[in-house]
């Protein structure tokens, strides 16, 4: 079992998107504007205050969606990094939320844009930068194109202190077959952020068992029904992580209207995983 600095839990700012409000749609597409928009309402907190709020709730790792950065100016980046240091919060991952390395026409443009985020991630003190592997259908041509561009991106990140990771997400990676194929072609240069909620049940359970042994980090997203968290599904996803030998951190992804206060969903998921991990010796001895 690896020893994790700053504990076993992280929170993504996506889990707080109603609290944070405005988003900035940074994009390689020149027709998209990064001017602030409020699709989730005006918000009630600033990103700069999130590290202290996390630490107060016993979580000391943070992932930030690129669209939640209100500014890319060096002064703001330095201020946010200082706020994280003051709260002893580790910047686990900068989540770059646009671009498509698999696109036949715009992949080169997009991956060059992604490369511009490496210096931002490094200035923030981020350990990793998660990029989108691809949004096109999983043809051999599209997968090969994505692998080529992601290899290039990983080379650009060498020496920066930032590791590039991808996620089992979007059309390019609908199953462990494509996910493992891509990781094999990337030959360890690019890591895996395994997401528990991006593939559909029931096939996702075996799929997670097939990929989570290769994952460095995990988006531990829970589903919610009318009665609260879907405990059966969440437990089974965690069991697949355990089966695969995953022992990294869990990033708490709350994405539901069930709780008006997003922190309630985040902390419920944290408690659920803590109980699951506490029961691990019992499962192993059974």
mmCIF file of C-alpha atoms in Angstrom:
data_model
loop_
_atom_site.group_PDB
_atom_site.id
_atom_site.type_symbol
_atom_site.label_atom_id
_atom_site.label_comp_id
_atom_site.label_asym_id
_atom_site.label_seq_id
_atom_site.Cartn_x
_atom_site.Cartn_y
_atom_site.Cartn_z
ATOM 1 C CA UNK A 1 0.000 0.000 0.000
ATOM 2 C CA UNK A 2 1.529 3.295 -1.030
ATOM 3 C CA UNK A 3 1.750 6.074 1.553
ATOM 4 C CA UNK A 4 -0.064 9.164 0.310
ATOM 5 C CA UNK A 5 1.029 12.645 1.268
ATOM 6 C CA UNK A 6 -1.955 14.733 2.405
ATOM 7 C CA UNK A 7 -4.286 11.791 2.866
ATOM 8 C CA UNK A 8 -6.424 9.654 0.596
ATOM 9 C CA UNK A 9 -9.086 12.169 -0.471
ATOM 10 C CA UNK A 10 -9.301 14.996 -2.979
ATOM 11 C CA UNK A 11 -12.156 17.179 -4.164
ATOM 12 C CA UNK A 12 -12.652 18.450 -7.695
ATOM 13 C CA UNK A 13 -14.017 21.939 -8.156
ATOM 14 C CA UNK A 14 -16.630 20.314 -10.412
ATOM 15 C CA UNK A 15 -18.187 18.994 -7.194
ATOM 16 C CA UNK A 16 -18.642 22.634 -6.147
ATOM 17 C CA UNK A 17 -19.761 24.117 -9.464
ATOM 18 C CA UNK A 18 -22.970 25.596 -8.024
ATOM 19 C CA UNK A 19 -21.075 27.095 -5.088
ATOM 20 C CA UNK A 20 -18.401 28.576 -7.356
ATOM 21 C CA UNK A 21 -20.768 29.898 -10.001
ATOM 22 C CA UNK A 22 -19.043 31.547 -12.947
ATOM 23 C CA UNK A 23 -17.103 29.509 -15.490
ATOM 24 C CA UNK A 24 -14.562 30.655 -18.074
ATOM 25 C CA UNK A 25 -14.681 28.494 -21.214
ATOM 26 C CA UNK A 26 -10.984 28.563 -22.121
ATOM 27 C CA UNK A 27 -10.720 26.803 -25.458
ATOM 28 C CA UNK A 28 -8.507 26.253 -28.510
ATOM 29 C CA UNK A 29 -11.530 27.211 -30.614
ATOM 30 C CA UNK A 30 -11.145 30.899 -31.517
ATOM 31 C CA UNK A 31 -14.921 31.231 -31.789
ATOM 32 C CA UNK A 32 -15.404 30.404 -28.105
ATOM 33 C CA UNK A 33 -15.158 33.175 -25.544
ATOM 34 C CA UNK A 34 -13.519 32.848 -22.124
ATOM 35 C CA UNK A 35 -15.709 35.644 -20.768
ATOM 36 C CA UNK A 36 -17.389 34.530 -17.523
ATOM 37 C CA UNK A 37 -20.797 32.867 -17.774
ATOM 38 C CA UNK A 38 -23.103 31.628 -15.002
ATOM 39 C CA UNK A 39 -24.849 28.459 -16.242
ATOM 40 C CA UNK A 40 -25.077 27.162 -12.653
ATOM 41 C CA UNK A 41 -26.023 30.459 -11.017
ATOM 42 C CA UNK A 42 -23.973 33.329 -9.570
ATOM 43 C CA UNK A 43 -22.220 31.229 -6.926
ATOM 44 C CA UNK A 44 -21.486 32.092 -3.319
ATOM 45 C CA UNK A 45 -17.740 31.466 -2.934
ATOM 46 C CA UNK A 46 -14.468 32.214 -4.698
ATOM 47 C CA UNK A 47 -11.966 29.592 -5.815
ATOM 48 C CA UNK A 48 -9.291 31.230 -3.659
ATOM 49 C CA UNK A 49 -11.341 30.287 -0.553
ATOM 50 C CA UNK A 50 -11.724 26.604 -1.468
ATOM 51 C CA UNK A 51 -8.389 25.331 -0.022
ATOM 52 C CA UNK A 52 -9.262 26.583 3.467
ATOM 53 C CA UNK A 53 -12.793 25.187 3.158
ATOM 54 C CA UNK A 54 -11.357 21.807 2.140
ATOM 55 C CA UNK A 55 -8.857 21.691 4.996
ATOM 56 C CA UNK A 56 -11.608 22.566 7.481
ATOM 57 C CA UNK A 57 -13.440 19.422 6.330
ATOM 58 C CA UNK A 58 -10.441 17.123 6.564
ATOM 59 C CA UNK A 59 -9.586 17.016 2.857
ATOM 60 C CA UNK A 60 -6.113 18.098 1.791
ATOM 61 C CA UNK A 61 -6.009 17.507 -1.974
ATOM 62 C CA UNK A 62 -7.627 19.606 -4.676
ATOM 63 C CA UNK A 63 -8.356 19.254 -8.378
ATOM 64 C CA UNK A 64 -9.277 22.396 -10.293
ATOM 65 C CA UNK A 65 -11.265 22.497 -13.535
ATOM 66 C CA UNK A 66 -9.584 24.919 -15.930
ATOM 67 C CA UNK A 67 -12.865 26.788 -16.406
ATOM 68 C CA UNK A 68 -12.973 27.614 -12.686
ATOM 69 C CA UNK A 69 -9.786 29.685 -12.862
ATOM 70 C CA UNK A 70 -11.040 33.293 -12.908
ATOM 71 C CA UNK A 71 -7.696 34.520 -14.228
ATOM 72 C CA UNK A 72 -4.565 33.088 -15.820
ATOM 73 C CA UNK A 73 -2.433 36.073 -14.791
ATOM 74 C CA UNK A 74 0.769 35.222 -12.932
ATOM 75 C CA UNK A 75 -0.296 37.285 -9.916
ATOM 76 C CA UNK A 76 -3.535 35.333 -9.472
ATOM 77 C CA UNK A 77 -1.817 31.980 -10.062
ATOM 78 C CA UNK A 78 0.702 32.865 -7.338
ATOM 79 C CA UNK A 79 -2.090 33.954 -4.984
ATOM 80 C CA UNK A 80 -3.956 30.661 -5.448
ATOM 81 C CA UNK A 81 -0.785 28.640 -4.917
ATOM 82 C CA UNK A 82 -0.115 30.584 -1.697
ATOM 83 C CA UNK A 83 -3.672 29.920 -0.502
ATOM 84 C CA UNK A 84 -3.146 26.191 -1.018
ATOM 85 C CA UNK A 85 0.173 26.240 0.820
ATOM 86 C CA UNK A 86 -1.361 28.177 3.725
ATOM 87 C CA UNK A 87 -4.008 25.453 4.123
ATOM 88 C CA UNK A 88 -1.590 22.555 3.503
ATOM 89 C CA UNK A 89 -3.632 21.505 0.478
ATOM 90 C CA UNK A 90 -1.879 19.641 -2.311
ATOM 91 C CA UNK A 91 -2.725 20.617 -5.892
ATOM 92 C CA UNK A 92 -3.303 17.123 -7.234
ATOM 93 C CA UNK A 93 -4.535 17.832 -10.780
ATOM 94 C CA UNK A 94 -5.341 20.679 -13.122
ATOM 95 C CA UNK A 95 -8.238 19.449 -15.262
ATOM 96 C CA UNK A 96 -7.954 20.884 -18.774
ATOM 97 C CA UNK A 97 -11.540 20.853 -19.996
ATOM 98 C CA UNK A 98 -11.351 21.330 -23.762
ATOM 99 C CA UNK A 99 -9.464 20.068 -26.795
ATOM 100 C CA UNK A 100 -9.570 16.860 -28.821
ATOM 101 C CA UNK A 101 -6.296 15.101 -29.750
ATOM 102 C CA UNK A 102 -8.245 12.584 -31.851
ATOM 103 C CA UNK A 103 -9.939 15.065 -34.200
ATOM 104 C CA UNK A 104 -8.903 14.641 -37.866
ATOM 105 C CA UNK A 105 -8.862 18.397 -38.535
ATOM 106 C CA UNK A 106 -8.131 20.227 -35.272
ATOM 107 C CA UNK A 107 -6.065 17.767 -33.216
ATOM 108 C CA UNK A 108 -2.752 19.519 -33.839
ATOM 109 C CA UNK A 109 -4.199 22.918 -32.932
ATOM 110 C CA UNK A 110 -5.839 21.481 -29.823
ATOM 111 C CA UNK A 111 -2.802 19.656 -28.477
ATOM 112 C CA UNK A 112 -0.644 22.764 -28.931
ATOM 113 C CA UNK A 113 -3.242 24.636 -26.890
ATOM 114 C CA UNK A 114 -3.123 21.910 -24.240
ATOM 115 C CA UNK A 115 0.653 22.303 -24.086
ATOM 116 C CA UNK A 116 0.170 25.945 -23.087
ATOM 117 C CA UNK A 117 -1.431 24.704 -19.874
ATOM 118 C CA UNK A 118 1.714 22.868 -18.769
ATOM 119 C CA UNK A 119 3.367 26.071 -17.550
ATOM 120 C CA UNK A 120 0.156 27.121 -15.822
ATOM 121 C CA UNK A 121 -0.085 23.756 -14.065
ATOM 122 C CA UNK A 122 3.570 23.999 -13.017
ATOM 123 C CA UNK A 123 3.119 27.550 -11.704
ATOM 124 C CA UNK A 124 0.139 26.357 -9.654
ATOM 125 C CA UNK A 125 2.217 23.534 -8.198
ATOM 126 C CA UNK A 126 -0.016 20.866 -9.731
ATOM 127 C CA UNK A 127 1.307 17.308 -9.717
ATOM 128 C CA UNK A 128 -0.718 16.353 -12.789
ATOM 129 C CA UNK A 129 -2.603 17.785 -15.717
ATOM 130 C CA UNK A 130 -5.584 15.758 -16.949
ATOM 131 C CA UNK A 131 -6.390 16.229 -20.611
ATOM 132 C CA UNK A 132 -9.129 14.794 -22.802
ATOM 133 C CA UNK A 133 -7.763 11.836 -24.776
ATOM 134 C CA UNK A 134 -10.287 12.253 -27.564
ATOM 135 C CA UNK A 135 -13.938 12.727 -28.471
ATOM 136 C CA UNK A 136 -14.052 10.934 -31.843
ATOM 137 C CA UNK A 137 -15.321 7.410 -32.464
ATOM 138 C CA UNK A 138 -12.784 4.707 -31.508
ATOM 139 C CA UNK A 139 -11.526 3.821 -34.959
ATOM 140 C CA UNK A 140 -7.929 2.693 -35.332
ATOM 141 C CA UNK A 141 -7.156 5.924 -37.184
ATOM 142 C CA UNK A 142 -8.577 8.146 -34.441
ATOM 143 C CA UNK A 143 -6.933 6.178 -31.654
ATOM 144 C CA UNK A 144 -3.579 6.263 -33.431
ATOM 145 C CA UNK A 145 -3.899 10.013 -33.973
ATOM 146 C CA UNK A 146 -4.678 10.562 -30.294
ATOM 147 C CA UNK A 147 -1.735 8.408 -29.201
ATOM 148 C CA UNK A 148 0.640 10.351 -31.439
ATOM 149 C CA UNK A 149 -0.471 13.732 -30.129
ATOM 150 C CA UNK A 150 -0.566 12.626 -26.484
ATOM 151 C CA UNK A 151 2.976 11.294 -26.792
ATOM 152 C CA UNK A 152 4.014 14.697 -28.129
ATOM 153 C CA UNK A 153 2.258 16.424 -25.229
ATOM 154 C CA UNK A 154 3.998 14.189 -22.697
ATOM 155 C CA UNK A 155 7.347 15.083 -24.231
ATOM 156 C CA UNK A 156 6.497 18.776 -23.892
ATOM 157 C CA UNK A 157 5.758 18.209 -20.190
ATOM 158 C CA UNK A 158 9.107 16.545 -19.473
ATOM 159 C CA UNK A 159 11.101 18.525 -16.933
ATOM 160 C CA UNK A 160 8.092 20.603 -15.873
ATOM 161 C CA UNK A 161 7.249 18.542 -12.791
ATOM 162 C CA UNK A 162 3.760 18.013 -14.223
ATOM 163 C CA UNK A 163 2.599 14.566 -15.327
ATOM 164 C CA UNK A 164 0.026 14.319 -18.096
ATOM 165 C CA UNK A 165 -2.877 11.932 -17.456
ATOM 166 C CA UNK A 166 -5.977 10.953 -19.427
ATOM 167 C CA UNK A 167 -9.360 9.606 -18.367
ATOM 168 C CA UNK A 168 -11.740 6.842 -19.488
ATOM 169 C CA UNK A 169 -14.040 9.461 -20.972
ATOM 170 C CA UNK A 170 -15.842 10.450 -24.186
ATOM 171 C CA UNK A 171 -16.421 8.405 -27.341
ATOM 172 C CA UNK A 172 -12.787 7.516 -28.039
ATOM 173 C CA UNK A 173 -12.542 5.342 -24.915
ATOM 174 C CA UNK A 174 -15.861 3.503 -24.451
ATOM 175 C CA UNK A 175 -14.400 0.342 -22.915
ATOM 176 C CA UNK A 176 -11.222 -1.132 -21.389
ATOM 177 C CA UNK A 177 -10.207 -2.437 -24.822
ATOM 178 C CA UNK A 178 -9.590 1.056 -26.196
ATOM 179 C CA UNK A 179 -8.348 2.405 -22.864
ATOM 180 C CA UNK A 180 -5.696 -0.280 -22.497
ATOM 181 C CA UNK A 181 -4.732 -0.035 -26.169
ATOM 182 C CA UNK A 182 -4.084 3.683 -25.781
ATOM 183 C CA UNK A 183 -2.137 3.310 -22.532
ATOM 184 C CA UNK A 184 0.008 0.607 -24.125
ATOM 185 C CA UNK A 185 0.894 2.964 -26.985
ATOM 186 C CA UNK A 186 1.739 5.744 -24.537
ATOM 187 C CA UNK A 187 4.227 3.424 -22.809
ATOM 188 C CA UNK A 188 4.019 4.981 -19.346
ATOM 189 C CA UNK A 189 4.594 8.552 -20.566
ATOM 190 C CA UNK A 190 0.949 9.412 -19.848
ATOM 191 C CA UNK A 191 -0.907 8.232 -16.757
ATOM 192 C CA UNK A 192 -4.506 7.237 -16.081
ATOM 193 C CA UNK A 193 -7.159 8.972 -14.044
ATOM 194 C CA UNK A 194 -9.826 6.296 -13.695
ATOM 195 C CA UNK A 195 -13.382 7.605 -13.400
ATOM 196 C CA UNK A 196 -16.023 5.442 -11.700
ATOM 197 C CA UNK A 197 -18.954 7.213 -13.340
ATOM 198 C CA UNK A 198 -18.099 7.650 -17.022
ATOM 199 C CA UNK A 199 -19.004 4.145 -18.196
ATOM 200 C CA UNK A 200 -22.472 2.641 -17.863
ATOM 201 C CA UNK A 201 -23.455 -0.288 -15.662
ATOM 202 C CA UNK A 202 -23.387 -3.239 -15.783
ATOM 203 C CA UNK A 203 -20.434 -3.407 -18.192
ATOM 204 C CA UNK A 204 -18.536 -0.718 -16.262
ATOM 205 C CA UNK A 205 -17.797 -2.988 -13.302
ATOM 206 C CA UNK A 206 -15.598 -5.435 -15.186
ATOM 207 C CA UNK A 207 -14.284 -2.482 -17.189
ATOM 208 C CA UNK A 208 -13.074 -0.776 -14.016
ATOM 209 C CA UNK A 209 -11.525 -4.027 -12.793
ATOM 210 C CA UNK A 210 -9.617 -4.153 -16.100
ATOM 211 C CA UNK A 211 -8.185 -0.610 -15.959
ATOM 212 C CA UNK A 212 -7.942 0.557 -12.340
ATOM 213 C CA UNK A 213 -4.740 -1.357 -11.711
ATOM 214 C CA UNK A 214 -3.130 1.126 -14.114
ATOM 215 C CA UNK A 215 -4.705 4.214 -12.539
ATOM 216 C CA UNK A 216 -2.723 6.771 -10.537
ATOM 217 C CA UNK A 217 -5.743 8.774 -9.406
ATOM 218 C CA UNK A 218 -9.475 8.125 -9.351
ATOM 219 C CA UNK A 219 -12.578 10.247 -9.872
ATOM 220 C CA UNK A 220 -14.876 8.607 -7.331
ATOM 221 C CA UNK A 221 -18.212 9.772 -8.705
ATOM 222 C CA UNK A 222 -21.376 8.435 -7.089
ATOM 223 C CA UNK A 223 -24.828 8.105 -8.620
ATOM 224 C CA UNK A 224 -27.926 9.296 -6.759
ATOM 225 C CA UNK A 225 -31.492 8.047 -6.925
ATOM 226 C CA UNK A 226 -34.646 9.390 -5.317
ATOM 227 C CA UNK A 227 -33.576 8.002 -1.927
ATOM 228 C CA UNK A 228 -29.958 9.273 -1.879
ATOM 229 C CA UNK A 229 -26.629 7.784 -2.916
ATOM 230 C CA UNK A 230 -26.774 4.521 -4.895
ATOM 231 C CA UNK A 231 -24.842 2.534 -2.314
ATOM 232 C CA UNK A 232 -24.888 -0.758 -4.225
ATOM 233 C CA UNK A 233 -23.361 0.790 -7.332
ATOM 234 C CA UNK A 234 -20.774 2.832 -5.408
ATOM 235 C CA UNK A 235 -19.663 -0.143 -3.327
ATOM 236 C CA UNK A 236 -19.340 -2.342 -6.386
ATOM 237 C CA UNK A 237 -17.209 0.283 -8.153
ATOM 238 C CA UNK A 238 -14.952 0.471 -5.101
ATOM 239 C CA UNK A 239 -14.742 -3.310 -4.997
ATOM 240 C CA UNK A 240 -13.542 -3.278 -8.606
ATOM 241 C CA UNK A 241 -10.845 -0.761 -7.641
ATOM 242 C CA UNK A 242 -9.810 -3.031 -4.787
ATOM 243 C CA UNK A 243 -9.848 -6.096 -7.066
ATOM 244 C CA UNK A 244 -7.546 -4.281 -9.492
ATOM 245 C CA UNK A 245 -5.136 -3.319 -6.710
ATOM 246 C CA UNK A 246 -5.796 0.420 -6.877
ATOM 247 C CA UNK A 247 -4.369 2.148 -3.807
ATOM 248 C CA UNK A 248 -4.218 5.802 -4.844
ATOM 249 C CA UNK A 249 -6.314 8.788 -3.765
ATOM 250 C CA UNK A 250 -10.047 9.135 -4.337
ATOM 251 C CA UNK A 251 -11.264 12.432 -5.794
ATOM 252 C CA UNK A 252 -14.793 13.008 -4.522
ATOM 253 C CA UNK A 253 -17.026 13.899 -7.476
ATOM 254 C CA UNK A 254 -20.480 15.069 -6.444
ATOM 255 C CA UNK A 255 -22.662 15.837 -9.461
ATOM 256 C CA UNK A 256 -26.286 15.691 -8.388
ATOM 257 C CA UNK A 257 -29.101 18.032 -7.340
ATOM 258 C CA UNK A 258 -29.952 15.665 -4.473
ATOM 259 C CA UNK A 259 -28.265 17.841 -1.832
ATOM 260 C CA UNK A 260 -28.741 21.603 -2.218
ATOM 261 C CA UNK A 261 -25.456 22.067 -0.345
ATOM 262 C CA UNK A 262 -22.766 20.371 -2.419
ATOM 263 C CA UNK A 263 -20.587 19.826 0.643
ATOM 264 C CA UNK A 264 -23.251 17.425 2.016
ATOM 265 C CA UNK A 265 -22.841 15.158 -1.016
ATOM 266 C CA UNK A 266 -19.053 15.399 -0.942
ATOM 267 C CA UNK A 267 -18.845 14.471 2.736
ATOM 268 C CA UNK A 268 -21.379 11.639 2.379
ATOM 269 C CA UNK A 269 -19.196 10.084 -0.327
ATOM 270 C CA UNK A 270 -16.074 10.586 1.790
ATOM 271 C CA UNK A 271 -17.711 8.796 4.732
ATOM 272 C CA UNK A 272 -18.895 5.967 2.446
ATOM 273 C CA UNK A 273 -15.376 5.346 1.104
ATOM 274 C CA UNK A 274 -13.867 5.612 4.596
ATOM 275 C CA UNK A 275 -16.276 2.910 5.790
ATOM 276 C CA UNK A 276 -15.421 0.772 2.763
ATOM 277 C CA UNK A 277 -11.671 1.071 3.402
ATOM 278 C CA UNK A 278 -12.167 0.362 7.113
ATOM 279 C CA UNK A 279 -13.906 -2.900 6.226
ATOM 280 C CA UNK A 280 -11.106 -4.007 3.868
ATOM 281 C CA UNK A 281 -9.374 -6.379 6.347
ATOM 282 C CA UNK A 282 -12.716 -8.135 6.945
ATOM 283 C CA UNK A 283 -13.251 -8.669 3.216
ATOM 284 C CA UNK A 284 -9.743 -10.028 2.750
ATOM 285 C CA UNK A 285 -10.092 -12.499 5.613
ATOM 286 C CA UNK A 286 -13.506 -13.709 4.494
#
